[in-house]
Every structure is written in structure tokens, then in C-alpha cells.
PDB file of C-alpha atoms and ligand atoms in Angstrom:
ATOM      1  CA  MET A 300     199.778-133.520 -68.853  1.00 98.00           C
ATOM      2  CA  GLN A 301     201.611-136.691 -67.891  1.00 98.00           C
ATOM      3  CA  ARG A 302     203.482-136.871 -71.208  1.00 98.00           C
ATOM      4  CA  LEU A 303     204.518-133.232 -70.907  1.00 98.00           C
ATOM      5  CA  ALA A 304     205.714-133.812 -67.337  1.00 98.00           C
ATOM      6  CA  GLN A 305     207.719-136.865 -68.449  1.00 98.00           C
ATOM      7  CA  GLN A 306     209.399-134.767 -71.153  1.00 98.00           C
ATOM      8  CA  TRP A 307     210.336-132.130 -68.564  1.00 98.00           C
ATOM      9  CA  GLN A 308     211.696-134.865 -66.286  1.00 97.00           C
ATOM     10  CA  ARG A 309     213.880-136.267 -69.088  1.00 97.00           C
ATOM     11  CA  ILE A 310     215.558-132.922 -69.697  1.00 98.00           C
ATOM     12  CA  GLY A 311     216.012-132.325 -65.966  1.00 97.00           C
ATOM     13  CA  ARG A 312     213.544-129.494 -65.426  1.00 98.00           C
ATOM     14  CA  ARG A 313     212.206-129.429 -61.885  1.00 98.00           C
ATOM     15  CA  ILE A 314     208.414-129.299 -61.648  1.00 98.00           C
ATOM     16  CA  GLY A 315     206.693-127.124 -59.033  1.00 98.00           C
ATOM     17  CA  PHE A 316     202.992-127.787 -58.538  1.00 99.00           C
ATOM     18  CA  VAL A 317     200.089-125.833 -57.005  1.00 99.00           C
ATOM     19  CA  PRO A 318     196.771-127.727 -56.904  1.00 99.00           C
ATOM     20  CA  THR A 319     193.670-125.499 -56.613  1.00 98.00           C
ATOM     21  CA  MET A 320     189.930-125.448 -57.199  1.00 98.00           C
ATOM     22  CA  GLY A 321     190.196-122.132 -59.053  1.00 98.00           C
ATOM     23  CA  TYR A 322     188.490-118.784 -58.455  1.00 98.00           C
ATOM     24  CA  LEU A 323     191.995-117.660 -57.641  1.00 98.00           C
ATOM     25  CA  HIS A 324     192.962-115.022 -55.097  1.00 98.00           C
ATOM     26  CA  ALA A 325     196.225-113.595 -53.768  1.00 98.00           C
ATOM     27  CA  GLY A 326     196.615-116.590 -51.415  1.00 98.00           C
ATOM     28  CA  HIS A 327     196.791-118.967 -54.382  1.00 98.00           C
ATOM     29  CA  LEU A 328     199.217-116.654 -56.171  1.00 98.00           C
ATOM     30  CA  SER A 329     201.531-116.620 -53.140  1.00 98.00           C
ATOM     31  CA  LEU A 330     201.743-120.416 -53.499  1.00 98.00           C
ATOM     32  CA  VAL A 331     202.714-119.952 -57.156  1.00 98.00           C
ATOM     33  CA  LYS A 332     205.557-117.680 -56.081  1.00 98.00           C
ATOM     34  CA  ARG A 333     206.726-120.257 -53.556  1.00 98.00           C
ATOM     35  CA  ALA A 334     206.551-123.029 -56.189  1.00 98.00           C
ATOM     36  CA  ARG A 335     208.520-120.885 -58.615  1.00 98.00           C
ATOM     37  CA  SER A 336     211.365-120.304 -56.155  1.00 98.00           C
ATOM     38  CA  ALA A 337     211.376-123.966 -55.064  1.00 98.00           C
ATOM     39  CA  ALA A 338     211.491-125.230 -58.674  1.00 98.00           C
ATOM     40  CA  GLY A 339     214.539-123.064 -59.356  1.00 95.00           C
ATOM     41  CA  LYS A 340     215.852-121.210 -62.389  1.00 92.00           C
ATOM     42  CA  ASN A 341     215.224-123.929 -64.954  1.00 94.00           C
ATOM     43  CA  GLY A 342     212.029-125.093 -63.267  1.00 98.00           C
ATOM     44  CA  VAL A 343     208.429-125.061 -64.467  1.00 98.00           C
ATOM     45  CA  VAL A 344     205.315-124.248 -62.473  1.00 98.00           C
ATOM     46  CA  VAL A 345     202.043-126.106 -63.023  1.00 99.00           C
ATOM     47  CA  LEU A 346     198.804-124.909 -61.429  1.00 99.00           C
ATOM     48  CA  SER A 347     195.785-127.179 -61.607  1.00 99.00           C
ATOM     49  CA  ILE A 348     192.213-125.948 -61.468  1.00 98.00           C
ATOM     50  CA  TYR A 349     189.768-128.702 -60.681  1.00 98.00           C
ATOM     51  CA  VAL A 350     186.638-128.521 -58.546  1.00 98.00           C
ATOM     52  CA  ASN A 351     186.897-132.067 -57.294  1.00 98.00           C
ATOM     53  CA  PRO A 352     183.425-133.618 -56.861  1.00 97.00           C
ATOM     54  CA  THR A 353     184.582-136.424 -54.540  1.00 97.00           C
ATOM     55  CA  GLN A 354     185.617-134.023 -51.763  1.00 98.00           C
ATOM     56  CA  PHE A 355     182.161-132.434 -51.493  1.00 97.00           C
ATOM     57  CA  GLY A 356     179.412-133.977 -49.402  1.00 96.00           C
ATOM     58  CA  PRO A 357     175.934-134.459 -50.923  1.00 95.00           C
ATOM     59  CA  LYS A 358     174.587-131.346 -49.144  1.00 93.00           C
ATOM     60  CA  GLU A 359     177.613-129.145 -49.842  1.00 95.00           C
ATOM     61  CA  ASP A 360     178.274-126.394 -52.377  1.00 93.00           C
ATOM     62  CA  PHE A 361     179.823-128.373 -55.274  1.00 97.00           C
ATOM     63  CA  SER A 362     177.485-127.070 -57.984  1.00 96.00           C
ATOM     64  CA  LYS A 363     177.517-123.520 -56.551  1.00 95.00           C
ATOM     65  CA  TYR A 364     181.294-123.379 -55.979  1.00 97.00           C
ATOM     66  CA  PRO A 365     182.545-120.177 -57.693  1.00 97.00           C
ATOM     67  CA  ARG A 366     184.180-120.659 -61.096  1.00 97.00           C
ATOM     68  CA  ASP A 367     185.756-118.126 -63.480  1.00 98.00           C
ATOM     69  CA  LEU A 368     188.307-119.756 -65.763  1.00 98.00           C
ATOM     70  CA  ARG A 369     188.925-116.691 -67.949  1.00 98.00           C
ATOM     71  CA  ARG A 370     189.857-114.571 -64.964  1.00 98.00           C
ATOM     72  CA  ASP A 371     191.939-117.390 -63.447  1.00 98.00           C
ATOM     73  CA  LEU A 372     193.934-117.803 -66.674  1.00 98.00           C
ATOM     74  CA  LYS A 373     194.682-114.070 -66.765  1.00 98.00           C
ATOM     75  CA  LEU A 374     195.924-114.163 -63.165  1.00 98.00           C
ATOM     76  CA  CYS A 375     198.046-117.250 -63.903  1.00 98.00           C
ATOM     77  CA  ARG A 376     199.652-115.593 -66.922  1.00 98.00           C
ATOM     78  CA  LYS A 377     200.478-112.520 -64.848  1.00 98.00           C
ATOM     79  CA  ALA A 378     201.886-114.673 -62.045  1.00 98.00           C
ATOM     80  CA  GLY A 379     204.171-116.551 -64.451  1.00 95.00           C
ATOM     81  CA  VAL A 380     202.510-119.975 -64.260  1.00 98.00           C
ATOM     82  CA  ASP A 381     203.865-122.124 -67.125  1.00 98.00           C
ATOM     83  CA  VAL A 382     200.998-124.577 -67.484  1.00 98.00           C
ATOM     84  CA  VAL A 383     197.432-124.471 -66.171  1.00 98.00           C
ATOM     85  CA  PHE A 384     196.002-127.989 -65.977  1.00 98.00           C
ATOM     86  CA  THR A 385     192.193-128.112 -66.070  1.00 98.00           C
ATOM     87  CA  PRO A 386     191.155-131.760 -66.315  1.00 98.00           C
ATOM     88  CA  ARG A 387     187.551-132.836 -66.903  1.00 96.00           C
ATOM     89  CA  ASP A 388     185.571-135.122 -64.601  1.00 96.00           C
ATOM     90  CA  THR A 389     185.631-137.850 -67.269  1.00 94.00           C
ATOM     91  CA  GLU A 390     189.444-137.773 -67.275  1.00 93.00           C
ATOM     92  CA  MET A 391     189.855-137.670 -63.495  1.00 97.00           C
ATOM     93  CA  TYR A 392     187.212-140.275 -62.720  1.00 97.00           C
ATOM     94  CA  PRO A 393     186.932-142.425 -65.858  1.00 92.00           C
ATOM     95  CA  GLY A 394     183.825-144.585 -65.920  1.00 92.00           C
ATOM     96  CA  LYS A 395     182.434-142.991 -62.747  1.00 91.00           C
ATOM     97  CA  ALA A 396     179.099-142.122 -64.318  1.00 88.00           C
ATOM     98  CA  LYS A 397     178.668-145.818 -65.187  1.00 91.00           C
ATOM     99  CA  GLY A 398     179.735-146.927 -61.713  1.00 92.00           C
ATOM    100  CA  ARG A 399     183.086-148.306 -62.886  1.00 93.00           C
ATOM    101  CA  TYR A 400     185.456-146.040 -60.969  1.00 95.00           C
ATOM    102  CA  SER A 401     186.424-147.839 -57.730  1.00 95.00           C
ATOM    103  CA  THR A 402     189.887-146.815 -56.441  1.00 97.00           C
ATOM    104  CA  TYR A 403     190.492-144.256 -53.678  1.00 97.00           C
ATOM    105  CA  ALA A 404     193.443-143.197 -51.519  1.00 98.00           C
ATOM    106  CA  VAL A 405     192.440-143.046 -47.849  1.00 98.00           C
ATOM    107  CA  GLU A 406     194.413-141.634 -44.909  1.00 98.00           C
ATOM    108  CA  GLU A 407     193.060-143.331 -41.802  1.00 98.00           C
ATOM    109  CA  ARG A 408     194.299-141.417 -38.729  1.00 98.00           C
ATOM    110  CA  LEU A 409     194.803-137.668 -39.164  1.00 98.00           C
ATOM    111  CA  SER A 410     191.580-137.399 -41.152  1.00 98.00           C
ATOM    112  CA  GLN A 411     189.331-138.562 -38.283  1.00 98.00           C
ATOM    113  CA  THR A 412     189.096-135.229 -36.411  1.00 98.00           C
ATOM    114  CA  MET A 413     188.000-131.642 -37.161  1.00 98.00           C
ATOM    115  CA  GLU A 414     187.231-131.286 -40.897  1.00 98.00           C
ATOM    116  CA  GLY A 415     187.156-135.070 -41.208  1.00 98.00           C
ATOM    117  CA  ALA A 416     184.593-135.414 -38.424  1.00 98.00           C
ATOM    118  CA  ALA A 417     182.473-132.553 -39.781  1.00 97.00           C
ATOM    119  CA  ARG A 418     182.732-133.689 -43.432  1.00 96.00           C
ATOM    120  CA  PRO A 419     182.969-137.508 -43.382  1.00 95.00           C
ATOM    121  CA  THR A 420     184.003-138.187 -47.020  1.00 96.00           C
ATOM    122  CA  HIS A 421     185.944-134.962 -47.561  1.00 98.00           C
ATOM    123  CA  PHE A 422     189.537-136.108 -47.004  1.00 98.00           C
ATOM    124  CA  ARG A 423     189.040-139.339 -48.937  1.00 98.00           C
ATOM    125  CA  GLY A 424     188.214-137.109 -51.902  1.00 98.00           C
ATOM    126  CA  VAL A 425     191.164-134.808 -51.207  1.00 98.00           C
ATOM    127  CA  THR A 426     193.794-137.551 -50.850  1.00 98.00           C
ATOM    128  CA  THR A 427     192.443-139.354 -53.903  1.00 98.00           C
ATOM    129  CA  VAL A 428     192.499-136.313 -56.164  1.00 98.00           C
ATOM    130  CA  VAL A 429     195.923-135.173 -54.918  1.00 99.00           C
ATOM    131  CA  ALA A 430     197.394-138.658 -55.445  1.00 98.00           C
ATOM    132  CA  LYS A 431     195.961-138.658 -58.965  1.00 98.00           C
ATOM    133  CA  LEU A 432     197.250-135.137 -59.666  1.00 98.00           C
ATOM    134  CA  PHE A 433     200.709-136.137 -58.411  1.00 98.00           C
ATOM    135  CA  ASN A 434     200.665-139.076 -60.851  1.00 98.00           C
ATOM    136  CA  LEU A 435     199.662-136.751 -63.700  1.00 98.00           C
ATOM    137  CA  VAL A 436     201.876-133.735 -62.981  1.00 98.00           C
ATOM    138  CA  LEU A 437     204.901-135.663 -61.566  1.00 98.00           C
ATOM    139  CA  PRO A 438     205.952-132.728 -59.369  1.00 98.00           C
ATOM    140  CA  ASP A 439     209.319-132.484 -57.592  1.00 98.00           C
ATOM    141  CA  VAL A 440     207.730-130.053 -55.176  1.00 98.00           C
ATOM    142  CA  ALA A 441     204.085-129.270 -54.386  1.00 99.00           C
ATOM    143  CA  VAL A 442     202.903-126.239 -52.422  1.00 99.00           C
ATOM    144  CA  PHE A 443     199.868-126.246 -50.122  1.00 99.00           C
ATOM    145  CA  GLY A 444     198.460-123.453 -47.967  1.00 98.00           C
ATOM    146  CA  ALA A 445     198.597-123.395 -44.165  1.00 98.00           C
ATOM    147  CA  LYS A 446     195.001-122.117 -44.431  1.00 98.00           C
ATOM    148  CA  ASP A 447     194.005-125.794 -44.713  1.00 98.00           C
ATOM    149  CA  TRP A 448     196.310-127.010 -41.929  1.00 98.00           C
ATOM    150  CA  GLN A 449     194.794-130.452 -41.469  1.00 98.00           C
ATOM    151  CA  GLN A 450     194.746-131.029 -45.218  1.00 98.00           C
ATOM    152  CA  ALA A 451     198.456-130.165 -45.468  1.00 98.00           C
ATOM    153  CA  ALA A 452     199.271-132.564 -42.597  1.00 98.00           C
ATOM    154  CA  ILE A 453     197.299-135.340 -44.304  1.00 98.00           C
ATOM    155  CA  ILE A 454     198.962-134.731 -47.687  1.00 98.00           C
ATOM    156  CA  LYS A 455     202.408-134.883 -46.038  1.00 98.00           C
ATOM    157  CA  ARG A 456     201.406-138.156 -44.355  1.00 98.00           C
ATOM    158  CA  MET A 457     200.022-139.625 -47.585  1.00 98.00           C
ATOM    159  CA  SER A 458     203.111-138.653 -49.598  1.00 98.00           C
ATOM    160  CA  ALA A 459     205.385-140.320 -47.055  1.00 98.00           C
ATOM    161  CA  ASP A 460     203.161-143.386 -46.627  1.00 98.00           C
ATOM    162  CA  LEU A 461     202.680-143.976 -50.376  1.00 98.00           C
ATOM    163  CA  ASN A 462     206.275-143.049 -51.334  1.00 98.00           C
ATOM    164  CA  PHE A 463     205.459-140.139 -53.626  1.00 98.00           C
ATOM    165  CA  PRO A 464     208.820-138.632 -54.672  1.00 98.00           C
ATOM    166  CA  VAL A 465     207.615-135.111 -53.992  1.00 98.00           C
ATOM    167  CA  LYS A 466     208.603-132.482 -51.451  1.00 98.00           C
ATOM    168  CA  ILE A 467     205.605-130.887 -49.739  1.00 98.00           C
ATOM    169  CA  ILE A 468     205.885-127.203 -48.834  1.00 98.00           C
ATOM    170  CA  VAL A 469     203.319-125.490 -46.615  1.00 98.00           C
ATOM    171  CA  ALA A 470     203.065-121.737 -47.265  1.00 98.00           C
ATOM    172  CA  PRO A 471     201.568-119.150 -44.868  1.00 98.00           C
ATOM    173  CA  THR A 472     197.928-118.032 -44.910  1.00 98.00           C
ATOM    174  CA  LEU A 473     197.286-114.748 -46.717  1.00 98.00           C
ATOM    175  CA  ARG A 474     194.682-112.518 -45.052  1.00 98.00           C
ATOM    176  CA  GLU A 475     192.576-109.490 -45.846  1.00 98.00           C
ATOM    177  CA  ARG A 476     193.439-106.313 -43.948  1.00 98.00           C
ATOM    178  CA  ASP A 477     190.874-107.104 -41.247  1.00 98.00           C
ATOM    179  CA  GLY A 478     192.330-110.576 -40.672  1.00 98.00           C
ATOM    180  CA  LEU A 479     189.813-112.654 -42.660  1.00 98.00           C
ATOM    181  CA  ALA A 480     191.725-115.484 -44.370  1.00 98.00           C
ATOM    182  CA  MET A 481     191.471-115.191 -48.144  1.00 98.00           C
ATOM    183  CA  SER A 482     189.189-117.861 -49.600  1.00 98.00           C
ATOM    184  CA  SER A 483     187.230-118.422 -52.794  1.00 97.00           C
ATOM    185  CA  ARG A 484     184.170-118.917 -50.566  1.00 96.00           C
ATOM    186  CA  ASN A 485     184.448-115.325 -49.250  1.00 98.00           C
ATOM    187  CA  LYS A 486     182.523-114.435 -52.411  1.00 96.00           C
ATOM    188  CA  TYR A 487     179.417-115.811 -50.660  1.00 96.00           C
ATOM    189  CA  LEU A 488     179.734-113.251 -47.830  1.00 98.00           C
ATOM    190  CA  ILE A 489     177.288-110.499 -48.686  1.00 97.00           C
ATOM    191  CA  GLY A 490     176.264-107.523 -46.575  1.00 97.00           C
ATOM    192  CA  ASP A 491     176.958-107.795 -42.867  1.00 98.00           C
ATOM    193  CA  LEU A 492     178.135-111.431 -43.188  1.00 98.00           C
ATOM    194  CA  ARG A 493     181.482-110.153 -44.456  1.00 98.00           C
ATOM    195  CA  ARG A 494     181.992-108.234 -41.199  1.00 98.00           C
ATOM    196  CA  GLN A 495     180.724-111.101 -39.040  1.00 98.00           C
ATOM    197  CA  ALA A 496     183.210-113.427 -40.754  1.00 98.00           C
ATOM    198  CA  THR A 497     186.090-111.632 -39.030  1.00 98.00           C
ATOM    199  CA  VAL A 498     185.013-113.445 -35.845  1.00 98.00           C
ATOM    200  CA  LEU A 499     187.283-116.372 -36.822  1.00 99.00           C
ATOM    201  CA  TRP A 500     190.314-114.089 -36.685  1.00 98.00           C
ATOM    202  CA  ALA A 501     189.007-112.556 -33.438  1.00 98.00           C
ATOM    203  CA  CYS A 502     188.832-116.073 -31.927  1.00 99.00           C
ATOM    204  CA  ILE A 503     192.453-116.777 -32.882  1.00 98.00           C
ATOM    205  CA  GLN A 504     193.489-113.440 -31.367  1.00 98.00           C
ATOM    206  CA  LEU A 505     191.554-114.233 -28.192  1.00 98.00           C
ATOM    207  CA  ALA A 506     193.367-117.560 -27.827  1.00 98.00           C
ATOM    208  CA  ARG A 507     196.714-115.907 -28.490  1.00 98.00           C
ATOM    209  CA  VAL A 508     196.166-113.256 -25.835  1.00 98.00           C
ATOM    210  CA  THR A 509     195.004-115.925 -23.373  1.00 98.00           C
ATOM    211  CA  VAL A 510     198.142-118.007 -23.886  1.00 97.00           C
ATOM    212  CA  LYS A 511     200.306-114.940 -23.589  1.00 96.00           C
ATOM    213  CA  ARG A 512     198.729-114.006 -20.243  1.00 96.00           C
ATOM    214  CA  SER A 513     198.723-117.431 -18.573  1.00 93.00           C
ATOM    215  CA  LYS A 514     201.404-119.884 -19.643  1.00 90.00           C
ATOM    216  CA  THR A 515     198.978-122.799 -19.706  1.00 97.00           C
ATOM    217  CA  TYR A 516     195.202-122.650 -19.909  1.00 98.00           C
ATOM    218  CA  PRO A 517     192.578-125.430 -19.989  1.00 98.00           C
ATOM    219  CA  ALA A 518     191.492-126.158 -23.575  1.00 98.00           C
ATOM    220  CA  ALA A 519     187.887-126.757 -22.483  1.00 98.00           C
ATOM    221  CA  LYS A 520     187.670-123.319 -20.874  1.00 98.00           C
ATOM    222  CA  LEU A 521     189.152-121.629 -23.935  1.00 98.00           C
ATOM    223  CA  LYS A 522     186.715-123.511 -26.199  1.00 98.00           C
ATOM    224  CA  ALA A 523     183.845-122.118 -24.134  1.00 98.00           C
ATOM    225  CA  ALA A 524     185.245-118.585 -24.450  1.00 98.00           C
ATOM    226  CA  VAL A 525     185.593-118.985 -28.233  1.00 98.00           C
ATOM    227  CA  SER A 526     182.041-120.287 -28.422  1.00 98.00           C
ATOM    228  CA  ARG A 527     180.730-117.245 -26.531  1.00 98.00           C
ATOM    229  CA  LEU A 528     182.625-114.880 -28.833  1.00 98.00           C
ATOM    230  CA  VAL A 529     181.080-116.492 -31.941  1.00 98.00           C
ATOM    231  CA  GLU A 530     177.617-116.306 -30.357  1.00 98.00           C
ATOM    232  CA  CYS A 531     177.944-112.494 -30.246  1.00 98.00           C
ATOM    233  CA  GLU A 532     177.507-112.429 -34.026  1.00 98.00           C
ATOM    234  CA  PRO A 533     173.850-112.752 -35.041  1.00 98.00           C
ATOM    235  CA  ASP A 534     174.415-114.978 -38.100  1.00 98.00           C
ATOM    236  CA  ALA A 535     177.515-116.904 -37.016  1.00 98.00           C
ATOM    237  CA  ARG A 536     177.520-120.426 -35.576  1.00 98.00           C
ATOM    238  CA  LEU A 537     180.556-122.329 -34.308  1.00 98.00           C
ATOM    239  CA  ASP A 538     180.912-125.755 -35.962  1.00 98.00           C
ATOM    240  CA  TYR A 539     184.019-126.768 -33.991  1.00 98.00           C
ATOM    241  CA  VAL A 540     187.128-125.372 -32.357  1.00 98.00           C
ATOM    242  CA  GLU A 541     190.094-127.577 -31.539  1.00 98.00           C
ATOM    243  CA  PHE A 542     193.453-127.135 -29.807  1.00 98.00           C
ATOM    244  CA  PHE A 543     196.115-129.640 -30.873  1.00 98.00           C
ATOM    245  CA  GLU A 544     199.779-130.438 -31.523  1.00 98.00           C
ATOM    246  CA  PRO A 545     200.677-128.870 -34.885  1.00 98.00           C
ATOM    247  CA  ASP A 546     202.279-131.959 -36.471  1.00 96.00           C
ATOM    248  CA  THR A 547     200.367-134.913 -35.024  1.00 97.00           C
ATOM    249  CA  LEU A 548     197.033-133.049 -34.740  1.00 98.00           C
ATOM    250  CA  SER A 549     196.603-134.715 -31.312  1.00 98.00           C
ATOM    251  CA  PRO A 550     194.190-132.700 -29.128  1.00 98.00           C
ATOM    252  CA  VAL A 551     195.688-131.139 -25.988  1.00 98.00           C
ATOM    253  CA  ALA A 552     193.984-130.656 -22.611  1.00 98.00           C
ATOM    254  CA  GLN A 553     196.184-127.675 -21.732  1.00 98.00           C
ATOM    255  CA  VAL A 554     196.796-124.932 -24.250  1.00 98.00           C
ATOM    256  CA  ARG A 555     200.257-123.362 -24.267  1.00 98.00           C
ATOM    257  CA  ARG A 556     202.689-121.508 -26.524  1.00 97.00           C
ATOM    258  CA  GLY A 557     203.146-123.573 -29.715  1.00 98.00           C
ATOM    259  CA  THR A 558     199.735-125.271 -29.451  1.00 98.00           C
ATOM    260  CA  HIS A 559     197.840-124.989 -32.748  1.00 98.00           C
ATOM    261  CA  MET A 560     194.227-123.888 -33.004  1.00 98.00           C
ATOM    262  CA  ALA A 561     191.686-124.552 -35.762  1.00 99.00           C
ATOM    263  CA  LEU A 562     188.033-123.639 -36.050  1.00 99.00           C
ATOM    264  CA  ALA A 563     185.095-123.803 -38.437  1.00 98.00           C
ATOM    265  CA  VAL A 564     182.283-121.268 -38.333  1.00 98.00           C
ATOM    266  CA  PHE A 565     179.103-120.899 -40.350  1.00 98.00           C
ATOM    267  CA  ALA A 566     178.533-117.287 -41.430  1.00 98.00           C
ATOM    268  CA  GLY A 567     174.966-117.579 -42.654  1.00 98.00           C
ATOM    269  CA  LYS A 568     175.103-120.649 -44.907  1.00 96.00           C
ATOM    270  CA  THR A 569     178.793-120.225 -45.704  1.00 97.00           C
ATOM    271  CA  ARG A 570     181.172-122.476 -43.837  1.00 97.00           C
ATOM    272  CA  LEU A 571     184.549-120.850 -43.141  1.00 98.00           C
ATOM    273  CA  ILE A 572     187.682-122.356 -41.603  1.00 98.00           C
ATOM    274  CA  ASP A 573     190.812-120.829 -40.148  1.00 99.00           C
ATOM    275  CA  ASN A 574     193.719-121.840 -37.938  1.00 99.00           C
ATOM    276  CA  GLY A 575     196.949-120.592 -36.488  1.00 98.00           C
ATOM    277  CA  PRO A 576     199.713-121.247 -33.971  1.00 98.00           C
ATOM    278  CA  LEU A 577     199.311-119.799 -30.495  1.00 98.00           C
TER     279      LEU A 577
HETATM  280  P1  LIG B   5     191.490-124.229 -52.849  1.00 92.49           P
HETATM  281  O1  LIG B   5     191.427-123.650 -54.219  1.00 92.49           O
HETATM  282  O2  LIG B   5     190.648-123.522 -51.856  1.00 92.49           O
HETATM  283  O3  LIG B   5     191.329-125.719 -52.833  1.00 92.49           O
HETATM  284  O4  LIG B   5     192.979-123.972 -52.329  1.00 92.49           O
HETATM  285  C1  LIG B   5     194.092-124.364 -53.081  1.00 92.49           C
HETATM  286  C2  LIG B   5     195.340-124.185 -52.251  1.00 92.49           C
HETATM  287  O5  LIG B   5     195.467-122.821 -51.865  1.00 92.49           O
HETATM  288  C3  LIG B   5     195.321-124.996 -50.955  1.00 92.49           C
HETATM  289  O6  LIG B   5     196.619-125.533 -50.715  1.00 92.49           O
HETATM  290  C4  LIG B   5     194.946-123.982 -49.932  1.00 92.49           C
HETATM  291  O7  LIG B   5     195.408-124.281 -48.640  1.00 92.49           O
HETATM  292  C5  LIG B   5     195.636-122.740 -50.473  1.00 92.49           C
HETATM  293  N1  LIG B   5     195.019-121.520 -49.931  1.00 92.49           N
HETATM  294  C6  LIG B   5     193.703-121.226 -49.861  1.00 92.49           C
HETATM  295  N2  LIG B   5     193.504-120.037 -49.266  1.00 92.49           N
HETATM  296  C7  LIG B   5     194.738-119.566 -48.932  1.00 92.49           C
HETATM  297  C8  LIG B   5     195.215-118.383 -48.268  1.00 92.49           C
HETATM  298  N3  LIG B   5     194.374-117.450 -47.823  1.00 92.49           N
HETATM  299  N4  LIG B   5     196.548-118.232 -48.101  1.00 92.49           N
HETATM  300  C9  LIG B   5     197.413-119.195 -48.534  1.00 92.49           C
HETATM  301  N5  LIG B   5     197.024-120.308 -49.172  1.00 92.49           N
HETATM  302  C10 LIG B   5     195.714-120.518 -49.360  1.00 92.49           C
END
């Protein structure tokens, strides 16, 4: 992968990159489109598929995470991806099984809250694998989804802090018709859980309406209202909801127009996240 990328660099082809964990859906493919237009006429688009073990906690769904490489490759071909990069664990983390792998990239501020608080080693795994993928794919531009807002903020921070010569683009969240954000994990939502999962979108709508009605509103009060809305669903449980400045991720006490909202909800055993501007 690295040699191929170096060859492209030498002949001046811009490289657009979309990192994923596979089990692709229309959200992923919208990032491909964005990468294609950002890379330009003579550009190439690389999509990586790698279920990165270091970003999963010990009790999380790493081994169960949905995988279907044949289907993914078909979708990539149709979407005009030039190269699909599917590294193995032994290539990404050489010597790890023997305890020899010992280097990680760690963002220390933005990764403390929300997903970082709920999943303590998650972002260390994310920043490490993205740094490694950047070194392998040598992208001019990389596209991430707004669906993982905090992740995108952390990747932008890491790229600036570690001087990666890559432009980070954040593309909008694609949703199902009922508002549920597309996600590979939606596959886990069977029976009534699929309906109950729309509560995340309902919470974002509730916050939006609230901000529209009263110019400022106490974050604590809105958190309580969100919590009550989630409790209406028999199998849903709120993990967290946060109101914050979109770029710095700093929590706000008063919610107003432009404040960003993010939440995580368990639908049965499936943990879903969503976010949006108010
Ligand atoms: P994943 O395969 O879940 O790690 O996601 C790979 C990339 O796709 C990340 O940058 C995600 O933010 C992005 N992504 C996931 N779901 C969506 C969606 N519904 N709309 C847009 N981008 C998404």
C-alpha cells in the first residue's frame, strides 16, 4: 500500500482516503463520493476496511462486529473506489501477539469526554490506527463522517498536532427515512429495537425545537428532558447526552442556536450514537 501510494505521489496523483471498518452502507459511500471530488480529476480514492482491535474495549463487540468483504468489494467497485486496502492484524500491529508492539498515538484533551469517558481506551485505538493508516496510504485528503463528531474533531486535532500533511474533510451524516443514522451496527437491531432506535433522532429533534422556542435553555434541564424521552422506550437506556461547542467540544451550561448535541443510547445490547447541531 505504501509503495503504491509513493508511486502515485511521484506522478502527482492526489490521493483521497476513506477509512472504514467495513460492512459498508450508503453513509460510507457518500464519503467515497466526497473523497473522489476532493481528489480531483486525476486523483485516486483508497478505502480501507479494517476492524481495528485496539479501539474496542474488552467487553465490546469486536468479535461480533459485522463483516462481509465480498459485498463490500462489490459496493466499492460500483462506487468507483480505486483501491480497497484490507490489512491484517499482523501487518497493522506487528509483534503484538508476542507483546512486542508498544507505540500508540494519544490525543489527551478532546478524548476525555463523551465517547472517551464511556469507552476509556477507544480513542487511543482510533488515533493510533488512523495515524498508521495515514502513514500507509499517504493521503492528500481524508474524509470522515459527522456521525462520529468527536472522532472527527480528535482526528483534526491529531493531524494538526503531529503535522500530517493531509486535509481532513467532515461529511454529513446519512440517515434512514425515519431519521436513524446509518450504521453498520444497525444490523443488530431486530424486531421492535429498530423502531425504538429512532429515539436518538427524536431526542435531537426535541432539543432543536426547544432551542427554537426559547433562545437559551439550561443544558441540565434539557438533559433531563432527553433522559425522560429515552425512558419511554422499554428497551432503551441513555448512556450520556452532552451539549457542547462544536469545535472545542467544551460543555455549555446554556444551550442556544449553534450549540452541538451528542448522545449515546443502548437499544437492547446495541450501543448507538448520534449528534447534530441545534
Ligand atoms: P465505521 O466503518 O463505522 O468506522 O465508519 C467509517 C467512516 O464512516 C467514519 O468516518 C464514520 O464517521 C463514517 N460514517 C459512519 N456512518 C455514517 C453515516 N450514517 N453518514 C456519514 N458517514 C458515516
